[in-house]
Amino acid sequence: MSPEKAIRGAFSGRGRGAYYKARYGNKAAKRELPAGNSTHIRNKCANRQQELFALLDSLNNKQYGQYKQLTGKQFQFSDFLLIVDSIQSDAYAPPSRIRVQVLTRLNSPQGGSGGWHSAKGGAIAIDCPGQEVLERTSATISESIVEMRLTAALPAAGRTIIAGAAQNMFLEVLPQMVEKVLLYRSVDSQKMHEILCSVEDQECLRQQLAGKGLVSFIGNGSVLPRASGVSNLPLASEDVVLFQSPPELQVSFELPNQGIVSGMGIRKGVTLICGGGFNGKSTLLQAIERGVYSHVPGDGRELVVTDGTATKIKAEEGRFICRTDIRPFINDLPLGKDASAFSTSNASGSTSMAASIQEAIEIDVTALLFDEDTCATNFLVRDGRMQRLVSQENEPITPLISRVRELWETKGISSVLVIGGCGDYLDVADTVISMHEYVPSDVTAKAKDIAKAIPVSIENPQTEIGPTINRFVSVPKELTAYKSPKAKGFSVALFPSGKLLGSLADTTSKTGVETEDGKDEPGNLPELDLTALDQLVSASQTRTIASIIHMMSQHSMYGTIRDLLREISAAELDSLHNGHGVVGNLARPRSVEIALAINRLRYAQIQS
């Protein structure tokens, strides 16, 4: 009998595991995974927290699931308390969640970022912030405690626990993190103070804008260009041009820490930013749109501050629109379609812009931002020749140029527009700024002279904008009954029930899933795509939006969009989490982005 058959016979009926262990040996066991690197390190770790050391020691070489014994436990170290909130199911699952708490009597308020990797492959990490200062759950401060919320990838060989590596991670690396990041004796107190003062100044400046009749302020010396199209870091180059306000537009503010600062004020009303290509027009607008957030010191935009409701409007071909009144911009649609409660699953550039403006007005936005490069041309303007070729009676679109002054004069909504090729807008502008080699100049007087010398025909709207229609919104429970929405970058994956999918396919009159050519698209159900929202700056904000959708669905929240935003904004950020316990990877989005997300959610039930 061959050795192979002998082995098979000996272990017949005892399962494949016994056979393969006899055939190939238990190689994992033969490795005798170490409980520690050396006696010295083991003694050092044991002295730091004996209970945790002993528990991890008892788990060595056991199956990964035994790590679950750590769930819910707390371990007191000399300088901090370790809380284990949840344990990952296996080595390939999302990492475990832990918290570290330090009494405030030992330190001053501070935060930290980054990650630590242990020598054995375990990793401790935190939700890293970017250039913008956002309210986050990764760090919380109360009167008595500073808490950092981390993730820990518990070490293993395959699915076998390596206790030594876990001990090193929890008892060697973690205390070093706490010492370096959380304890006041180890941090640069002067740098910390500078960060706090910078953020305080930016918030103070933002609060003063309205009193000076401004939409935005760009401080002298600011660095507006970014390192690249995929980086939010400042451009580091000898050739970078520091921002300098033209004398005619220069204003000054007194701040609590920096004192008097000066720069260019963007006045309320209608402002054009013009100039030749590649001279900094869009760079200036991008700085203005990000100025709704405060920035960390060294970003270059610490003194670029914008009205907190300012909203970027752009063409979004293919976006979902549900029961939005677009009549101020698009009316008398072919085939008798109702523009007072317009719905589509595949918007054109012009209808998407019309809907976005109306949705912004609905939530009391006071400033709109436009870049000609990302707008639908037929929505921006109809020149004289086209007016003569296609009469106003036969054109359903009322272009923005015919409404932009009305938005300001009747609604108090300012507009800032980057315009490089549409001179007709000189007729409707209050202020015109020209960018040349990244240097701004005030050319308002020259623009007015040109407008008088070369008159153009701008059609008057046939109707007024009229009052805003308040819509009521809810999210059906069937959207989250199967699985919670899951954020992926700047998109949210949705998992609706089969029942909801069927209703979406069968009742387009309720859900508004209909293309502009009148054809149903029941199978076209993509995830909630938020990549077009340029002022959504962190994936952690997207995770919060996903949690809000889950909360609205499970709690049957119903009301006007404005009322729902008020309720959500008043809630603690932790309370928006849709799971058990606490998490450290949420950041608060603006109410504007929450509303824009809800309006793009094809499963939302919206009524006017």
Short mmCIF file of N, CA, C and O in Angstrom, two decimals, residues 88-167:
data_model
loop_
_atom_site.label_atom_id
_atom_site.label_comp_id
_atom_site.label_asym_id
_atom_site.label_seq_id
_atom_site.Cartn_x
_atom_site.Cartn_y
_atom_site.Cartn_z
N GLN A 88 -12.56 43.27 15.33
CA GLN A 88 -12.81 42.79 13.97
C GLN A 88 -13.03 41.28 13.96
O GLN A 88 -12.55 40.55 14.82
N SER A 89 -13.77 40.83 12.96
CA SER A 89 -14.13 39.41 12.91
C SER A 89 -12.95 38.52 12.52
O SER A 89 -12.84 37.38 12.97
N ASP A 90 -12.07 39.03 11.67
CA ASP A 90 -10.86 38.29 11.31
C ASP A 90 -9.81 39.29 10.84
O ASP A 90 -10.06 40.49 10.78
N ALA A 91 -8.65 38.77 10.51
CA ALA A 91 -7.53 39.65 10.16
C ALA A 91 -7.76 40.45 8.88
O ALA A 91 -7.07 41.44 8.64
N TYR A 92 -8.73 40.03 8.07
CA TYR A 92 -8.96 40.68 6.78
C TYR A 92 -10.16 41.61 6.82
O TYR A 92 -10.50 42.25 5.82
N ALA A 93 -10.84 41.71 7.96
CA ALA A 93 -12.00 42.57 8.12
C ALA A 93 -11.54 43.99 8.47
O ALA A 93 -10.37 44.21 8.80
N PRO A 94 -12.45 44.99 8.42
CA PRO A 94 -12.10 46.34 8.88
C PRO A 94 -11.55 46.29 10.29
O PRO A 94 -11.98 45.48 11.11
N PRO A 95 -10.57 47.14 10.62
CA PRO A 95 -9.87 47.04 11.90
C PRO A 95 -10.78 47.29 13.11
O PRO A 95 -11.87 47.85 13.00
N SER A 96 -10.29 46.86 14.25
CA SER A 96 -11.01 47.02 15.51
C SER A 96 -11.05 48.49 15.91
O SER A 96 -10.22 49.30 15.48
N ARG A 97 -12.03 48.84 16.77
CA ARG A 97 -12.19 50.22 17.22
C ARG A 97 -11.81 50.34 18.69
O ARG A 97 -12.32 49.59 19.53
N ILE A 98 -10.91 51.26 18.99
CA ILE A 98 -10.49 51.47 20.37
C ILE A 98 -10.52 52.97 20.67
O ILE A 98 -10.54 53.80 19.75
N ARG A 99 -10.53 53.30 21.96
CA ARG A 99 -10.47 54.69 22.39
C ARG A 99 -9.40 54.86 23.47
O ARG A 99 -9.15 53.93 24.23
N VAL A 100 -8.83 56.03 23.49
CA VAL A 100 -7.87 56.39 24.53
C VAL A 100 -8.37 57.66 25.20
O VAL A 100 -8.68 58.65 24.53
N GLN A 101 -8.47 57.63 26.53
CA GLN A 101 -8.93 58.80 27.28
C GLN A 101 -7.84 59.27 28.23
O GLN A 101 -7.21 58.47 28.93
N VAL A 102 -7.63 60.59 28.25
CA VAL A 102 -6.65 61.22 29.13
C VAL A 102 -7.36 62.29 29.92
O VAL A 102 -8.13 63.09 29.36
N LEU A 103 -7.15 62.35 31.23
CA LEU A 103 -7.76 63.38 32.05
C LEU A 103 -7.18 64.74 31.69
O LEU A 103 -5.97 64.88 31.47
N THR A 104 -8.05 65.75 31.61
CA THR A 104 -7.59 67.07 31.18
C THR A 104 -6.67 67.73 32.20
O THR A 104 -5.96 68.67 31.88
N ARG A 105 -6.66 67.23 33.42
CA ARG A 105 -5.75 67.82 34.40
C ARG A 105 -4.29 67.50 34.05
O ARG A 105 -3.36 68.13 34.55
N LEU A 106 -4.10 66.51 33.17
CA LEU A 106 -2.74 66.13 32.77
C LEU A 106 -2.28 66.83 31.50
O LEU A 106 -1.14 66.72 31.11
N ASN A 107 -3.20 67.52 30.83
CA ASN A 107 -2.86 68.07 29.53
C ASN A 107 -3.73 69.28 29.22
O ASN A 107 -4.66 69.60 29.93
N SER A 108 -3.43 69.93 28.11
CA SER A 108 -4.27 70.99 27.57
C SER A 108 -4.95 70.46 26.33
O SER A 108 -4.52 69.47 25.75
N PRO A 109 -6.06 71.12 25.86
CA PRO A 109 -6.77 70.61 24.68
C PRO A 109 -5.85 70.52 23.47
O PRO A 109 -5.09 71.43 23.18
N GLN A 110 -5.92 69.40 22.78
CA GLN A 110 -5.09 69.20 21.61
C GLN A 110 -5.68 68.10 20.75
O GLN A 110 -6.58 67.38 21.15
N GLY A 111 -5.12 67.93 19.57
CA GLY A 111 -5.54 66.84 18.69
C GLY A 111 -4.31 66.20 18.10
O GLY A 111 -3.20 66.64 18.32
N GLY A 112 -4.50 65.13 17.35
CA GLY A 112 -3.39 64.45 16.72
C GLY A 112 -3.82 63.84 15.41
O GLY A 112 -5.00 63.79 15.12
N SER A 113 -2.89 63.37 14.63
CA SER A 113 -3.25 62.75 13.36
C SER A 113 -2.19 61.75 12.98
O SER A 113 -1.10 61.72 13.54
N GLY A 114 -2.52 60.93 11.99
CA GLY A 114 -1.54 59.99 11.47
C GLY A 114 -1.77 58.59 11.93
O GLY A 114 -2.82 58.24 12.44
N GLY A 115 -0.77 57.75 11.79
CA GLY A 115 -0.90 56.35 12.18
C GLY A 115 0.42 55.80 12.65
O GLY A 115 1.48 56.39 12.44
N TRP A 116 0.37 54.67 13.31
CA TRP A 116 1.56 54.00 13.83
C TRP A 116 1.52 52.55 13.38
O TRP A 116 0.47 51.91 13.47
N HIS A 117 2.61 52.03 12.94
CA HIS A 117 2.66 50.63 12.52
C HIS A 117 3.64 49.89 13.44
O HIS A 117 4.78 50.31 13.58
N SER A 118 3.18 48.82 14.02
CA SER A 118 4.08 48.07 14.90
C SER A 118 5.01 47.20 14.06
O SER A 118 4.77 46.93 12.90
N ALA A 119 6.07 46.74 14.70
CA ALA A 119 7.09 45.97 13.99
C ALA A 119 6.56 44.63 13.51
O ALA A 119 7.12 44.03 12.61
N LYS A 120 5.49 44.14 14.12
CA LYS A 120 4.96 42.82 13.77
C LYS A 120 3.81 42.88 12.79
O LYS A 120 3.19 41.87 12.51
N GLY A 121 3.49 44.06 12.28
CA GLY A 121 2.46 44.14 11.26
C GLY A 121 1.13 44.66 11.75
O GLY A 121 0.26 44.97 10.94
N GLY A 122 0.90 44.78 13.07
CA GLY A 122 -0.31 45.40 13.58
C GLY A 122 -0.26 46.89 13.28
O GLY A 122 0.82 47.46 13.13
N ALA A 123 -1.37 47.55 13.21
CA ALA A 123 -1.38 48.98 12.90
C ALA A 123 -2.42 49.69 13.75
O ALA A 123 -3.52 49.19 13.93
N ILE A 124 -2.04 50.84 14.27
CA ILE A 124 -2.96 51.73 14.98
C ILE A 124 -3.06 53.00 14.16
O ILE A 124 -2.06 53.57 13.75
N ALA A 125 -4.27 53.43 13.89
CA ALA A 125 -4.45 54.58 13.00
C ALA A 125 -5.59 55.45 13.48
O ALA A 125 -6.42 55.04 14.30
N ILE A 126 -5.63 56.67 12.97
CA ILE A 126 -6.69 57.62 13.28
C ILE A 126 -7.17 58.24 11.97
O ILE A 126 -6.44 58.27 10.98
N ASP A 127 -8.41 58.69 11.96
CA ASP A 127 -8.98 59.35 10.79
C ASP A 127 -8.24 60.66 10.57
O ASP A 127 -8.39 61.61 11.34
N CYS A 128 -7.40 60.72 9.55
CA CYS A 128 -6.51 61.86 9.36
C CYS A 128 -7.25 63.08 8.81
O CYS A 128 -7.99 62.97 7.84
N PRO A 129 -7.05 64.23 9.42
CA PRO A 129 -7.66 65.45 8.89
C PRO A 129 -6.91 65.96 7.68
O PRO A 129 -5.80 65.52 7.38
N GLY A 130 -7.52 66.90 6.97
CA GLY A 130 -6.88 67.52 5.82
C GLY A 130 -6.53 68.96 6.11
O GLY A 130 -6.25 69.34 7.25
N GLN A 131 -6.58 69.80 5.09
CA GLN A 131 -6.24 71.21 5.25
C GLN A 131 -7.37 72.01 5.90
O GLN A 131 -7.12 73.05 6.52
N GLU A 132 -8.61 71.53 5.74
CA GLU A 132 -9.76 72.22 6.32
C GLU A 132 -9.98 71.80 7.77
O GLU A 132 -9.74 70.64 8.12
N VAL A 133 -10.43 72.72 8.59
CA VAL A 133 -10.72 72.44 9.99
C VAL A 133 -12.19 72.05 10.09
O VAL A 133 -13.08 72.87 9.85
N LEU A 134 -12.45 70.77 10.44
CA LEU A 134 -13.80 70.25 10.52
C LEU A 134 -14.07 69.69 11.90
O LEU A 134 -13.16 69.20 12.57
N GLU A 135 -15.33 69.75 12.32
CA GLU A 135 -15.71 69.04 13.53
C GLU A 135 -15.66 67.55 13.21
O GLU A 135 -16.28 67.08 12.26
N ARG A 136 -14.92 66.79 14.03
CA ARG A 136 -14.71 65.37 13.78
C ARG A 136 -14.96 64.56 15.05
O ARG A 136 -14.88 65.09 16.16
N THR A 137 -15.24 63.28 14.85
CA THR A 137 -15.39 62.40 15.99
C THR A 137 -14.09 61.69 16.35
O THR A 137 -14.03 60.95 17.33
N SER A 138 -13.03 61.91 15.61
CA SER A 138 -11.76 61.24 15.89
C SER A 138 -11.13 61.75 17.19
O SER A 138 -10.32 61.05 17.80
N ALA A 139 -11.50 62.95 17.59
CA ALA A 139 -11.01 63.51 18.85
C ALA A 139 -12.11 64.32 19.49
O ALA A 139 -12.78 65.12 18.82
N THR A 140 -12.35 64.11 20.77
CA THR A 140 -13.36 64.87 21.49
C THR A 140 -12.74 65.43 22.77
O THR A 140 -11.84 64.81 23.36
N ILE A 141 -13.23 66.58 23.18
CA ILE A 141 -12.71 67.23 24.38
C ILE A 141 -13.90 67.65 25.24
O ILE A 141 -14.83 68.31 24.76
N SER A 142 -13.89 67.25 26.50
CA SER A 142 -14.89 67.69 27.46
C SER A 142 -14.17 68.40 28.60
O SER A 142 -12.95 68.58 28.56
N GLU A 143 -14.90 68.78 29.62
CA GLU A 143 -14.28 69.47 30.75
C GLU A 143 -13.28 68.58 31.49
O GLU A 143 -12.35 69.07 32.11
N SER A 144 -13.50 67.27 31.42
CA SER A 144 -12.66 66.37 32.22
C SER A 144 -11.79 65.43 31.41
O SER A 144 -10.81 64.91 31.93
N ILE A 145 -12.13 65.21 30.14
CA ILE A 145 -11.44 64.15 29.38
C ILE A 145 -11.14 64.60 27.96
O ILE A 145 -11.95 65.26 27.30
N VAL A 146 -9.96 64.23 27.48
CA VAL A 146 -9.62 64.28 26.06
C VAL A 146 -9.63 62.85 25.56
O VAL A 146 -8.98 61.97 26.13
N GLU A 147 -10.39 62.61 24.49
CA GLU A 147 -10.52 61.24 23.98
C GLU A 147 -10.12 61.18 22.52
O GLU A 147 -10.56 61.99 21.70
N MET A 148 -9.27 60.19 22.20
CA MET A 148 -8.90 59.92 20.82
C MET A 148 -9.47 58.57 20.42
O MET A 148 -9.37 57.60 21.18
N ARG A 149 -10.08 58.53 19.24
CA ARG A 149 -10.71 57.30 18.76
C ARG A 149 -9.89 56.74 17.61
O ARG A 149 -9.71 57.39 16.59
N LEU A 150 -9.43 55.53 17.80
CA LEU A 150 -8.47 54.93 16.89
C LEU A 150 -9.00 53.62 16.33
O LEU A 150 -9.99 53.08 16.81
N THR A 151 -8.32 53.13 15.31
CA THR A 151 -8.55 51.77 14.84
C THR A 151 -7.28 50.97 15.05
O THR A 151 -6.17 51.50 14.98
N ALA A 152 -7.44 49.68 15.32
CA ALA A 152 -6.30 48.81 15.57
C ALA A 152 -6.48 47.53 14.77
O ALA A 152 -7.47 46.80 14.96
N ALA A 153 -5.57 47.25 13.86
CA ALA A 153 -5.58 46.00 13.11
C ALA A 153 -4.82 44.96 13.92
O ALA A 153 -3.59 44.97 13.97
N LEU A 154 -5.55 44.09 14.59
CA LEU A 154 -4.91 43.14 15.50
C LEU A 154 -4.08 42.12 14.73
O LEU A 154 -4.55 41.53 13.76
N PRO A 155 -2.84 41.89 15.16
CA PRO A 155 -1.91 41.07 14.38
C PRO A 155 -2.23 39.58 14.43
O PRO A 155 -2.73 39.06 15.43
N ALA A 156 -1.93 38.92 13.33
CA ALA A 156 -2.15 37.48 13.23
C ALA A 156 -1.29 36.93 12.11
O ALA A 156 -0.85 37.65 11.22
N ALA A 157 -1.06 35.62 12.15
CA ALA A 157 -0.47 34.88 11.05
C ALA A 157 -1.59 34.07 10.45
O ALA A 157 -2.04 33.08 11.03
N GLY A 158 -2.08 34.53 9.30
CA GLY A 158 -3.31 33.92 8.78
C GLY A 158 -4.45 34.30 9.70
O GLY A 158 -4.77 35.47 9.88
N ARG A 159 -5.02 33.30 10.36
CA ARG A 159 -6.08 33.54 11.34
C ARG A 159 -5.66 33.05 12.73
O ARG A 159 -6.50 32.70 13.55
N THR A 160 -4.35 33.04 12.97
CA THR A 160 -3.82 32.62 14.26
C THR A 160 -3.25 33.82 14.99
O THR A 160 -2.45 34.59 14.42
N ILE A 161 -3.65 34.00 16.23
CA ILE A 161 -3.25 35.18 17.00
C ILE A 161 -1.75 35.16 17.29
O ILE A 161 -1.19 34.13 17.67
N ILE A 162 -1.11 36.31 17.11
CA ILE A 162 0.28 36.50 17.52
C ILE A 162 0.25 37.39 18.75
O ILE A 162 0.21 38.62 18.65
N ALA A 163 0.27 36.82 19.91
CA ALA A 163 0.13 37.59 21.14
C ALA A 163 1.27 38.57 21.34
O ALA A 163 1.06 39.69 21.81
N GLY A 164 2.49 38.18 20.99
CA GLY A 164 3.64 39.06 21.19
C GLY A 164 3.49 40.36 20.42
O GLY A 164 3.80 41.44 20.92
N ALA A 165 3.03 40.24 19.17
CA ALA A 165 2.85 41.45 18.37
C ALA A 165 1.73 42.30 18.92
O ALA A 165 1.80 43.54 18.91
N ALA A 166 0.65 41.66 19.41
CA ALA A 166 -0.45 42.41 20.01
C ALA A 166 -0.01 43.12 21.28
O ALA A 166 -0.38 44.27 21.55
N GLN A 167 0.82 42.43 22.09
CA GLN A 167 1.34 43.06 23.30
C GLN A 167 2.22 44.25 22.95
O GLN A 167 2.16 45.30 23.60
#
